[in-house]
Amino acid sequence: MSDEAPLASLSLTHVHYDPSDPISYLCAWLALVPQGLCVVYATLVWSTREAEVALMFAGQLLCEALNFALKRLIKEERPRRMYGKGYGMPSSHAQFVAYFAVSLALFLVVRHRPATPTGQRRRNHTPMSLPERVAWSLCGLGMAAAVAWSRIYLNYHTEKQVLVGSGAGRGQRGGLSGWLAWALDLPPARFLRARDLVVEEDLCQAGWEKWDDKMTALKAKKGLKNQ
């Protein structure tokens, strides 16, 4: 056994924190937010096939690639007391959550139009109002701020590294181009059932309409039998 190479650990979720400090413990959990968001991205892309979600995820991965390049270009070390490996400028956590929060806010407040083209609400659909969409946007931005602050509290990054990371994440977000409708009509996209409905619909709306229509028809059928 002594001749075997030593084993290495996969430190994807390995976080240093002070076990005697409850705030430090909370910050350790906040450090896992990017990993959790990746699971959410993958689940939504597979289950909804929405182009908007897939493009946002693609932008998120590009944001990570940009962070990888910037760290090796700037080569600024982490704070002295940090035992983590790699460079610290800019903060990848801050950049990740800043991109997500800004993308979510822009989508909910600017792009998302859940009402029907005629301006009439459907029988079985109550779209989110603008105040509700603003509230969810603020929740996303608050989450991003908490994650970014936790990196400073845990001594993984300096304030400057977090601010630069947040700025890079905000700047990475770009608009969608007009080729999306053309791309979604291509055979591979049609085979994968890709679509772009979430701008006008809620993610759960199509399935809910079918279910609500089915239950309405079933109740009507039972009512006729009871007469």
PDB file of C-alpha atoms in Angstrom:
ATOM      1  CA  MET A   1       0.000   0.000   0.000  1.00  0.00           C
ATOM      2  CA  SER A   2       2.921   2.366   0.673  1.00  0.00           C
ATOM      3  CA  ASP A   3       3.916   2.231  -3.010  1.00  0.00           C
ATOM      4  CA  GLU A   4       0.518   3.463  -4.193  1.00  0.00           C
ATOM      5  CA  ALA A   5      -0.002   7.090  -5.209  1.00  0.00           C
ATOM      6  CA  PRO A   6      -1.827   9.193  -2.568  1.00  0.00           C
ATOM      7  CA  LEU A   7      -5.507   9.808  -3.210  1.00  0.00           C
ATOM      8  CA  ALA A   8      -6.812  13.259  -4.039  1.00  0.00           C
ATOM      9  CA  SER A   9     -10.151  14.736  -2.987  1.00  0.00           C
ATOM     10  CA  LEU A  10     -12.789  16.260  -5.277  1.00  0.00           C
ATOM     11  CA  SER A  11     -13.190  19.633  -3.579  1.00  0.00           C
ATOM     12  CA  LEU A  12     -16.130  20.910  -5.629  1.00  0.00           C
ATOM     13  CA  THR A  13     -18.195  21.553  -2.494  1.00  0.00           C
ATOM     14  CA  HIS A  14     -15.363  21.774   0.032  1.00  0.00           C
ATOM     15  CA  VAL A  15     -15.722  24.972   2.066  1.00  0.00           C
ATOM     16  CA  HIS A  16     -13.644  26.185   5.032  1.00  0.00           C
ATOM     17  CA  TYR A  17     -15.621  27.866   7.833  1.00  0.00           C
ATOM     18  CA  ASP A  18     -15.405  28.544  11.556  1.00  0.00           C
ATOM     19  CA  PRO A  19     -17.531  25.877  13.330  1.00  0.00           C
ATOM     20  CA  SER A  20     -17.930  28.127  16.370  1.00  0.00           C
ATOM     21  CA  ASP A  21     -19.472  30.935  14.292  1.00  0.00           C
ATOM     22  CA  PRO A  22     -23.123  30.452  13.151  1.00  0.00           C
ATOM     23  CA  ILE A  23     -22.737  33.167  10.496  1.00  0.00           C
ATOM     24  CA  SER A  24     -19.688  31.404   9.099  1.00  0.00           C
ATOM     25  CA  TYR A  25     -21.724  28.184   8.936  1.00  0.00           C
ATOM     26  CA  LEU A  26     -24.488  29.986   7.027  1.00  0.00           C
ATOM     27  CA  CYS A  27     -21.906  31.433   4.636  1.00  0.00           C
ATOM     28  CA  ALA A  28     -20.603  27.926   3.984  1.00  0.00           C
ATOM     29  CA  TRP A  29     -24.079  26.938   2.776  1.00  0.00           C
ATOM     30  CA  LEU A  30     -24.318  30.093   0.650  1.00  0.00           C
ATOM     31  CA  ALA A  31     -21.131  28.956  -1.081  1.00  0.00           C
ATOM     32  CA  LEU A  32     -23.130  26.035  -2.505  1.00  0.00           C
ATOM     33  CA  VAL A  33     -25.657  28.277  -4.282  1.00  0.00           C
ATOM     34  CA  PRO A  34     -23.865  28.154  -7.687  1.00  0.00           C
ATOM     35  CA  GLN A  35     -23.829  24.350  -7.627  1.00  0.00           C
ATOM     36  CA  GLY A  36     -27.515  24.335  -6.740  1.00  0.00           C
ATOM     37  CA  LEU A  37     -28.295  26.746  -9.573  1.00  0.00           C
ATOM     38  CA  CYS A  38     -26.496  24.464 -12.039  1.00  0.00           C
ATOM     39  CA  VAL A  39     -28.799  21.624 -10.981  1.00  0.00           C
ATOM     40  CA  VAL A  40     -31.808  23.926 -11.451  1.00  0.00           C
ATOM     41  CA  TYR A  41     -30.562  24.978 -14.895  1.00  0.00           C
ATOM     42  CA  ALA A  42     -30.043  21.389 -16.064  1.00  0.00           C
ATOM     43  CA  THR A  43     -33.434  20.298 -14.713  1.00  0.00           C
ATOM     44  CA  LEU A  44     -35.310  23.166 -16.386  1.00  0.00           C
ATOM     45  CA  VAL A  45     -33.496  22.756 -19.709  1.00  0.00           C
ATOM     46  CA  TRP A  46     -34.356  19.056 -19.826  1.00  0.00           C
ATOM     47  CA  SER A  47     -37.918  19.307 -18.530  1.00  0.00           C
ATOM     48  CA  THR A  48     -39.133  22.444 -20.307  1.00  0.00           C
ATOM     49  CA  ARG A  49     -36.947  22.539 -23.480  1.00  0.00           C
ATOM     50  CA  GLU A  50     -37.245  26.326 -23.304  1.00  0.00           C
ATOM     51  CA  ALA A  51     -34.723  28.191 -25.467  1.00  0.00           C
ATOM     52  CA  GLU A  52     -34.680  31.143 -23.048  1.00  0.00           C
ATOM     53  CA  VAL A  53     -33.524  28.899 -20.202  1.00  0.00           C
ATOM     54  CA  ALA A  54     -30.966  27.106 -22.386  1.00  0.00           C
ATOM     55  CA  LEU A  55     -29.491  30.399 -23.606  1.00  0.00           C
ATOM     56  CA  MET A  56     -29.303  31.736 -20.063  1.00  0.00           C
ATOM     57  CA  PHE A  57     -27.465  28.559 -19.010  1.00  0.00           C
ATOM     58  CA  ALA A  58     -25.115  28.873 -21.990  1.00  0.00           C
ATOM     59  CA  GLY A  59     -24.373  32.446 -20.958  1.00  0.00           C
ATOM     60  CA  GLN A  60     -23.731  31.228 -17.425  1.00  0.00           C
ATOM     61  CA  LEU A  61     -21.156  28.731 -18.696  1.00  0.00           C
ATOM     62  CA  LEU A  62     -19.503  31.444 -20.786  1.00  0.00           C
ATOM     63  CA  CYS A  63     -19.403  33.570 -17.649  1.00  0.00           C
ATOM     64  CA  GLU A  64     -17.485  30.785 -15.903  1.00  0.00           C
ATOM     65  CA  ALA A  65     -15.086  30.500 -18.841  1.00  0.00           C
ATOM     66  CA  LEU A  66     -14.491  34.253 -18.687  1.00  0.00           C
ATOM     67  CA  ASN A  67     -13.755  34.004 -14.961  1.00  0.00           C
ATOM     68  CA  PHE A  68     -11.291  31.164 -15.594  1.00  0.00           C
ATOM     69  CA  ALA A  69      -9.446  33.302 -18.141  1.00  0.00           C
ATOM     70  CA  LEU A  70      -9.473  36.470 -16.034  1.00  0.00           C
ATOM     71  CA  LYS A  71      -8.042  34.711 -12.988  1.00  0.00           C
ATOM     72  CA  ARG A  72      -5.100  33.389 -14.982  1.00  0.00           C
ATOM     73  CA  LEU A  73      -4.588  36.733 -16.681  1.00  0.00           C
ATOM     74  CA  ILE A  74      -4.670  38.871 -13.512  1.00  0.00           C
ATOM     75  CA  LYS A  75      -3.050  36.288 -11.182  1.00  0.00           C
ATOM     76  CA  GLU A  76      -4.012  38.017  -7.941  1.00  0.00           C
ATOM     77  CA  GLU A  77      -3.667  35.861  -4.842  1.00  0.00           C
ATOM     78  CA  ARG A  78      -6.423  35.193  -2.325  1.00  0.00           C
ATOM     79  CA  PRO A  79      -6.353  36.743   1.165  1.00  0.00           C
ATOM     80  CA  ARG A  80      -3.464  35.504   3.333  1.00  0.00           C
ATOM     81  CA  ARG A  81      -5.541  33.430   5.753  1.00  0.00           C
ATOM     82  CA  MET A  82      -7.270  31.523   2.948  1.00  0.00           C
ATOM     83  CA  TYR A  83      -6.224  27.917   2.465  1.00  0.00           C
ATOM     84  CA  GLY A  84      -7.985  27.490  -0.890  1.00  0.00           C
ATOM     85  CA  LYS A  85      -6.138  26.906  -4.112  1.00  0.00           C
ATOM     86  CA  GLY A  86      -6.086  29.101  -7.201  1.00  0.00           C
ATOM     87  CA  TYR A  87      -6.192  32.821  -7.792  1.00  0.00           C
ATOM     88  CA  GLY A  88      -8.761  35.119  -6.242  1.00  0.00           C
ATOM     89  CA  MET A  89      -9.388  37.885  -8.803  1.00  0.00           C
ATOM     90  CA  PRO A  90     -12.201  38.021  -9.747  1.00  0.00           C
ATOM     91  CA  SER A  91     -14.461  36.039  -7.422  1.00  0.00           C
ATOM     92  CA  SER A  92     -16.112  33.262  -9.411  1.00  0.00           C
ATOM     93  CA  HIS A  93     -18.972  32.964  -6.911  1.00  0.00           C
ATOM     94  CA  ALA A  94     -19.741  36.686  -7.099  1.00  0.00           C
ATOM     95  CA  GLN A  95     -19.537  36.638 -10.893  1.00  0.00           C
ATOM     96  CA  PHE A  96     -21.771  33.561 -11.141  1.00  0.00           C
ATOM     97  CA  VAL A  97     -24.578  34.861  -8.934  1.00  0.00           C
ATOM     98  CA  ALA A  98     -24.381  38.392 -10.355  1.00  0.00           C
ATOM     99  CA  TYR A  99     -24.930  37.043 -13.862  1.00  0.00           C
ATOM    100  CA  PHE A 100     -27.841  34.902 -12.680  1.00  0.00           C
ATOM    101  CA  ALA A 101     -29.528  37.669 -10.674  1.00  0.00           C
ATOM    102  CA  VAL A 102     -29.224  40.295 -13.421  1.00  0.00           C
ATOM    103  CA  SER A 103     -30.413  37.821 -16.071  1.00  0.00           C
ATOM    104  CA  LEU A 104     -33.425  36.865 -13.956  1.00  0.00           C
ATOM    105  CA  ALA A 105     -34.305  40.498 -13.231  1.00  0.00           C
ATOM    106  CA  LEU A 106     -34.029  41.539 -16.890  1.00  0.00           C
ATOM    107  CA  PHE A 107     -36.179  38.613 -17.954  1.00  0.00           C
ATOM    108  CA  LEU A 108     -38.912  39.116 -15.354  1.00  0.00           C
ATOM    109  CA  VAL A 109     -39.135  42.911 -15.570  1.00  0.00           C
ATOM    110  CA  VAL A 110     -38.277  43.582 -19.236  1.00  0.00           C
ATOM    111  CA  ARG A 111     -38.865  40.482 -21.379  1.00  0.00           C
ATOM    112  CA  HIS A 112     -41.552  38.484 -19.601  1.00  0.00           C
ATOM    113  CA  ARG A 113     -45.049  39.365 -20.823  1.00  0.00           C
ATOM    114  CA  PRO A 114     -47.373  36.711 -19.380  1.00  0.00           C
ATOM    115  CA  ALA A 115     -50.680  38.305 -20.451  1.00  0.00           C
ATOM    116  CA  THR A 116     -52.389  37.210 -23.665  1.00  0.00           C
ATOM    117  CA  PRO A 117     -51.961  39.364 -26.828  1.00  0.00           C
ATOM    118  CA  THR A 118     -55.499  40.690 -26.436  1.00  0.00           C
ATOM    119  CA  GLY A 119     -54.802  41.757 -22.876  1.00  0.00           C
ATOM    120  CA  GLN A 120     -57.453  39.379 -21.506  1.00  0.00           C
ATOM    121  CA  ARG A 121     -56.696  36.868 -18.794  1.00  0.00           C
ATOM    122  CA  ARG A 122     -57.358  33.222 -19.465  1.00  0.00           C
ATOM    123  CA  ARG A 123     -59.927  31.308 -17.460  1.00  0.00           C
ATOM    124  CA  ASN A 124     -57.339  29.133 -15.743  1.00  0.00           C
ATOM    125  CA  HIS A 125     -54.337  31.437 -15.661  1.00  0.00           C
ATOM    126  CA  THR A 126     -53.465  34.393 -13.441  1.00  0.00           C
ATOM    127  CA  PRO A 127     -50.145  35.824 -14.658  1.00  0.00           C
ATOM    128  CA  MET A 128     -47.656  37.430 -12.301  1.00  0.00           C
ATOM    129  CA  SER A 129     -48.156  41.152 -11.919  1.00  0.00           C
ATOM    130  CA  LEU A 130     -45.311  43.621 -12.377  1.00  0.00           C
ATOM    131  CA  PRO A 131     -44.922  44.143  -8.586  1.00  0.00           C
ATOM    132  CA  GLU A 132     -44.643  40.373  -8.147  1.00  0.00           C
ATOM    133  CA  ARG A 133     -42.009  40.130 -10.882  1.00  0.00           C
ATOM    134  CA  VAL A 134     -40.082  43.030  -9.309  1.00  0.00           C
ATOM    135  CA  ALA A 135     -40.268  41.307  -5.923  1.00  0.00           C
ATOM    136  CA  TRP A 136     -38.819  38.072  -7.336  1.00  0.00           C
ATOM    137  CA  SER A 137     -36.099  40.090  -9.066  1.00  0.00           C
ATOM    138  CA  LEU A 138     -35.171  41.737  -5.773  1.00  0.00           C
ATOM    139  CA  CYS A 139     -35.036  38.308  -4.121  1.00  0.00           C
ATOM    140  CA  GLY A 140     -32.571  37.156  -6.774  1.00  0.00           C
ATOM    141  CA  LEU A 141     -30.435  40.267  -6.355  1.00  0.00           C
ATOM    142  CA  GLY A 142     -30.531  39.883  -2.564  1.00  0.00           C
ATOM    143  CA  MET A 143     -29.410  36.268  -2.863  1.00  0.00           C
ATOM    144  CA  ALA A 144     -26.530  37.326  -5.111  1.00  0.00           C
ATOM    145  CA  ALA A 145     -25.478  40.011  -2.632  1.00  0.00           C
ATOM    146  CA  ALA A 146     -25.566  37.489   0.231  1.00  0.00           C
ATOM    147  CA  VAL A 147     -23.414  34.978  -1.650  1.00  0.00           C
ATOM    148  CA  ALA A 148     -20.914  37.678  -2.644  1.00  0.00           C
ATOM    149  CA  TRP A 149     -20.713  38.966   0.944  1.00  0.00           C
ATOM    150  CA  SER A 150     -20.200  35.425   2.264  1.00  0.00           C
ATOM    151  CA  ARG A 151     -17.027  35.075   0.198  1.00  0.00           C
ATOM    152  CA  ILE A 152     -15.555  38.064   2.025  1.00  0.00           C
ATOM    153  CA  TYR A 153     -16.761  36.835   5.423  1.00  0.00           C
ATOM    154  CA  LEU A 154     -15.201  33.398   4.888  1.00  0.00           C
ATOM    155  CA  ASN A 155     -11.963  35.112   3.811  1.00  0.00           C
ATOM    156  CA  TYR A 156     -11.974  33.477   0.379  1.00  0.00           C
ATOM    157  CA  HIS A 157     -11.831  36.861  -1.385  1.00  0.00           C
ATOM    158  CA  THR A 158     -11.126  40.514  -0.746  1.00  0.00           C
ATOM    159  CA  GLU A 159     -13.772  43.197  -1.222  1.00  0.00           C
ATOM    160  CA  LYS A 160     -12.133  44.250  -4.485  1.00  0.00           C
ATOM    161  CA  GLN A 161     -12.148  40.704  -5.865  1.00  0.00           C
ATOM    162  CA  VAL A 162     -15.859  40.358  -5.085  1.00  0.00           C
ATOM    163  CA  LEU A 163     -16.749  43.736  -6.609  1.00  0.00           C
ATOM    164  CA  VAL A 164     -14.837  42.962  -9.808  1.00  0.00           C
ATOM    165  CA  GLY A 165     -16.476  39.546  -9.996  1.00  0.00           C
ATOM    166  CA  SER A 166     -19.936  41.057  -9.575  1.00  0.00           C
ATOM    167  CA  GLY A 167     -19.184  43.640 -12.257  1.00  0.00           C
ATOM    168  CA  ALA A 168     -17.984  40.975 -14.674  1.00  0.00           C
ATOM    169  CA  GLY A 169     -21.125  38.950 -14.065  1.00  0.00           C
ATOM    170  CA  ARG A 170     -23.387  41.919 -14.763  1.00  0.00           C
ATOM    171  CA  GLY A 171     -21.477  42.843 -17.910  1.00  0.00           C
ATOM    172  CA  GLN A 172     -21.584  39.299 -19.289  1.00  0.00           C
ATOM    173  CA  ARG A 173     -25.347  39.369 -19.732  1.00  0.00           C
ATOM    174  CA  GLY A 174     -26.306  40.149 -23.342  1.00  0.00           C
ATOM    175  CA  GLY A 175     -29.527  40.302 -25.364  1.00  0.00           C
ATOM    176  CA  LEU A 176     -31.006  37.613 -27.563  1.00  0.00           C
ATOM    177  CA  SER A 177     -30.595  37.965 -31.288  1.00  0.00           C
ATOM    178  CA  GLY A 178     -33.207  37.638 -33.991  1.00  0.00           C
ATOM    179  CA  TRP A 179     -31.956  34.283 -35.238  1.00  0.00           C
ATOM    180  CA  LEU A 180     -33.691  32.418 -32.387  1.00  0.00           C
ATOM    181  CA  ALA A 181     -36.945  31.744 -34.298  1.00  0.00           C
ATOM    182  CA  TRP A 182     -34.931  30.503 -37.282  1.00  0.00           C
ATOM    183  CA  ALA A 183     -32.793  28.231 -35.101  1.00  0.00           C
ATOM    184  CA  LEU A 184     -35.821  26.755 -33.347  1.00  0.00           C
ATOM    185  CA  ASP A 185     -37.272  25.743 -36.725  1.00  0.00           C
ATOM    186  CA  LEU A 186     -34.248  23.632 -37.636  1.00  0.00           C
ATOM    187  CA  PRO A 187     -34.660  19.824 -37.549  1.00  0.00           C
ATOM    188  CA  PRO A 188     -32.388  19.269 -34.492  1.00  0.00           C
ATOM    189  CA  ALA A 189     -34.332  21.836 -32.448  1.00  0.00           C
ATOM    190  CA  ARG A 190     -37.664  20.357 -33.544  1.00  0.00           C
ATOM    191  CA  PHE A 191     -36.427  16.850 -32.709  1.00  0.00           C
ATOM    192  CA  LEU A 192     -35.518  18.045 -29.193  1.00  0.00           C
ATOM    193  CA  ARG A 193     -38.882  19.848 -28.964  1.00  0.00           C
ATOM    194  CA  ALA A 194     -37.155  23.135 -28.183  1.00  0.00           C
ATOM    195  CA  ARG A 195     -39.441  26.144 -27.914  1.00  0.00           C
ATOM    196  CA  ASP A 196     -39.590  29.759 -26.788  1.00  0.00           C
ATOM    197  CA  LEU A 197     -42.861  30.183 -24.912  1.00  0.00           C
ATOM    198  CA  VAL A 198     -41.662  31.254 -21.486  1.00  0.00           C
ATOM    199  CA  VAL A 199     -41.553  34.913 -22.548  1.00  0.00           C
ATOM    200  CA  GLU A 200     -45.368  34.875 -22.747  1.00  0.00           C
ATOM    201  CA  GLU A 201     -46.216  31.856 -20.599  1.00  0.00           C
ATOM    202  CA  ASP A 202     -45.333  30.678 -17.122  1.00  0.00           C
ATOM    203  CA  LEU A 203     -43.180  27.537 -17.090  1.00  0.00           C
ATOM    204  CA  CYS A 204     -46.004  25.420 -15.667  1.00  0.00           C
ATOM    205  CA  GLN A 205     -48.808  27.000 -17.712  1.00  0.00           C
ATOM    206  CA  ALA A 206     -49.147  24.589 -20.651  1.00  0.00           C
ATOM    207  CA  GLY A 207     -49.423  21.512 -18.455  1.00  0.00           C
ATOM    208  CA  TRP A 208     -51.744  23.285 -16.028  1.00  0.00           C
ATOM    209  CA  GLU A 209     -54.142  24.294 -18.811  1.00  0.00           C
ATOM    210  CA  LYS A 210     -54.413  20.683 -19.996  1.00  0.00           C
ATOM    211  CA  TRP A 211     -54.982  19.457 -16.455  1.00  0.00           C
ATOM    212  CA  ASP A 212     -57.540  22.145 -15.651  1.00  0.00           C
ATOM    213  CA  ASP A 213     -59.428  21.496 -18.906  1.00  0.00           C
ATOM    214  CA  LYS A 214     -59.436  17.766 -18.168  1.00  0.00           C
ATOM    215  CA  MET A 215     -60.789  18.250 -14.639  1.00  0.00           C
ATOM    216  CA  THR A 216     -63.429  20.732 -15.873  1.00  0.00           C
ATOM    217  CA  ALA A 217     -64.624  18.239 -18.516  1.00  0.00           C
ATOM    218  CA  LEU A 218     -64.661  15.435 -15.930  1.00  0.00           C
ATOM    219  CA  LYS A 219     -66.762  17.492 -13.493  1.00  0.00           C
ATOM    220  CA  ALA A 220     -69.168  18.431 -16.289  1.00  0.00           C
ATOM    221  CA  LYS A 221     -69.488  14.769 -17.270  1.00  0.00           C
ATOM    222  CA  LYS A 222     -70.216  13.752 -13.684  1.00  0.00           C
ATOM    223  CA  GLY A 223     -72.764  16.572 -13.400  1.00  0.00           C
ATOM    224  CA  LEU A 224     -74.643  15.271 -16.446  1.00  0.00           C
ATOM    225  CA  LYS A 225     -74.738  11.763 -15.003  1.00  0.00           C
ATOM    226  CA  ASN A 226     -76.187  13.020 -11.718  1.00  0.00           C
ATOM    227  CA  GLN A 227     -79.052  14.851 -13.439  1.00  0.00           C
TER     228      GLN A 227
END
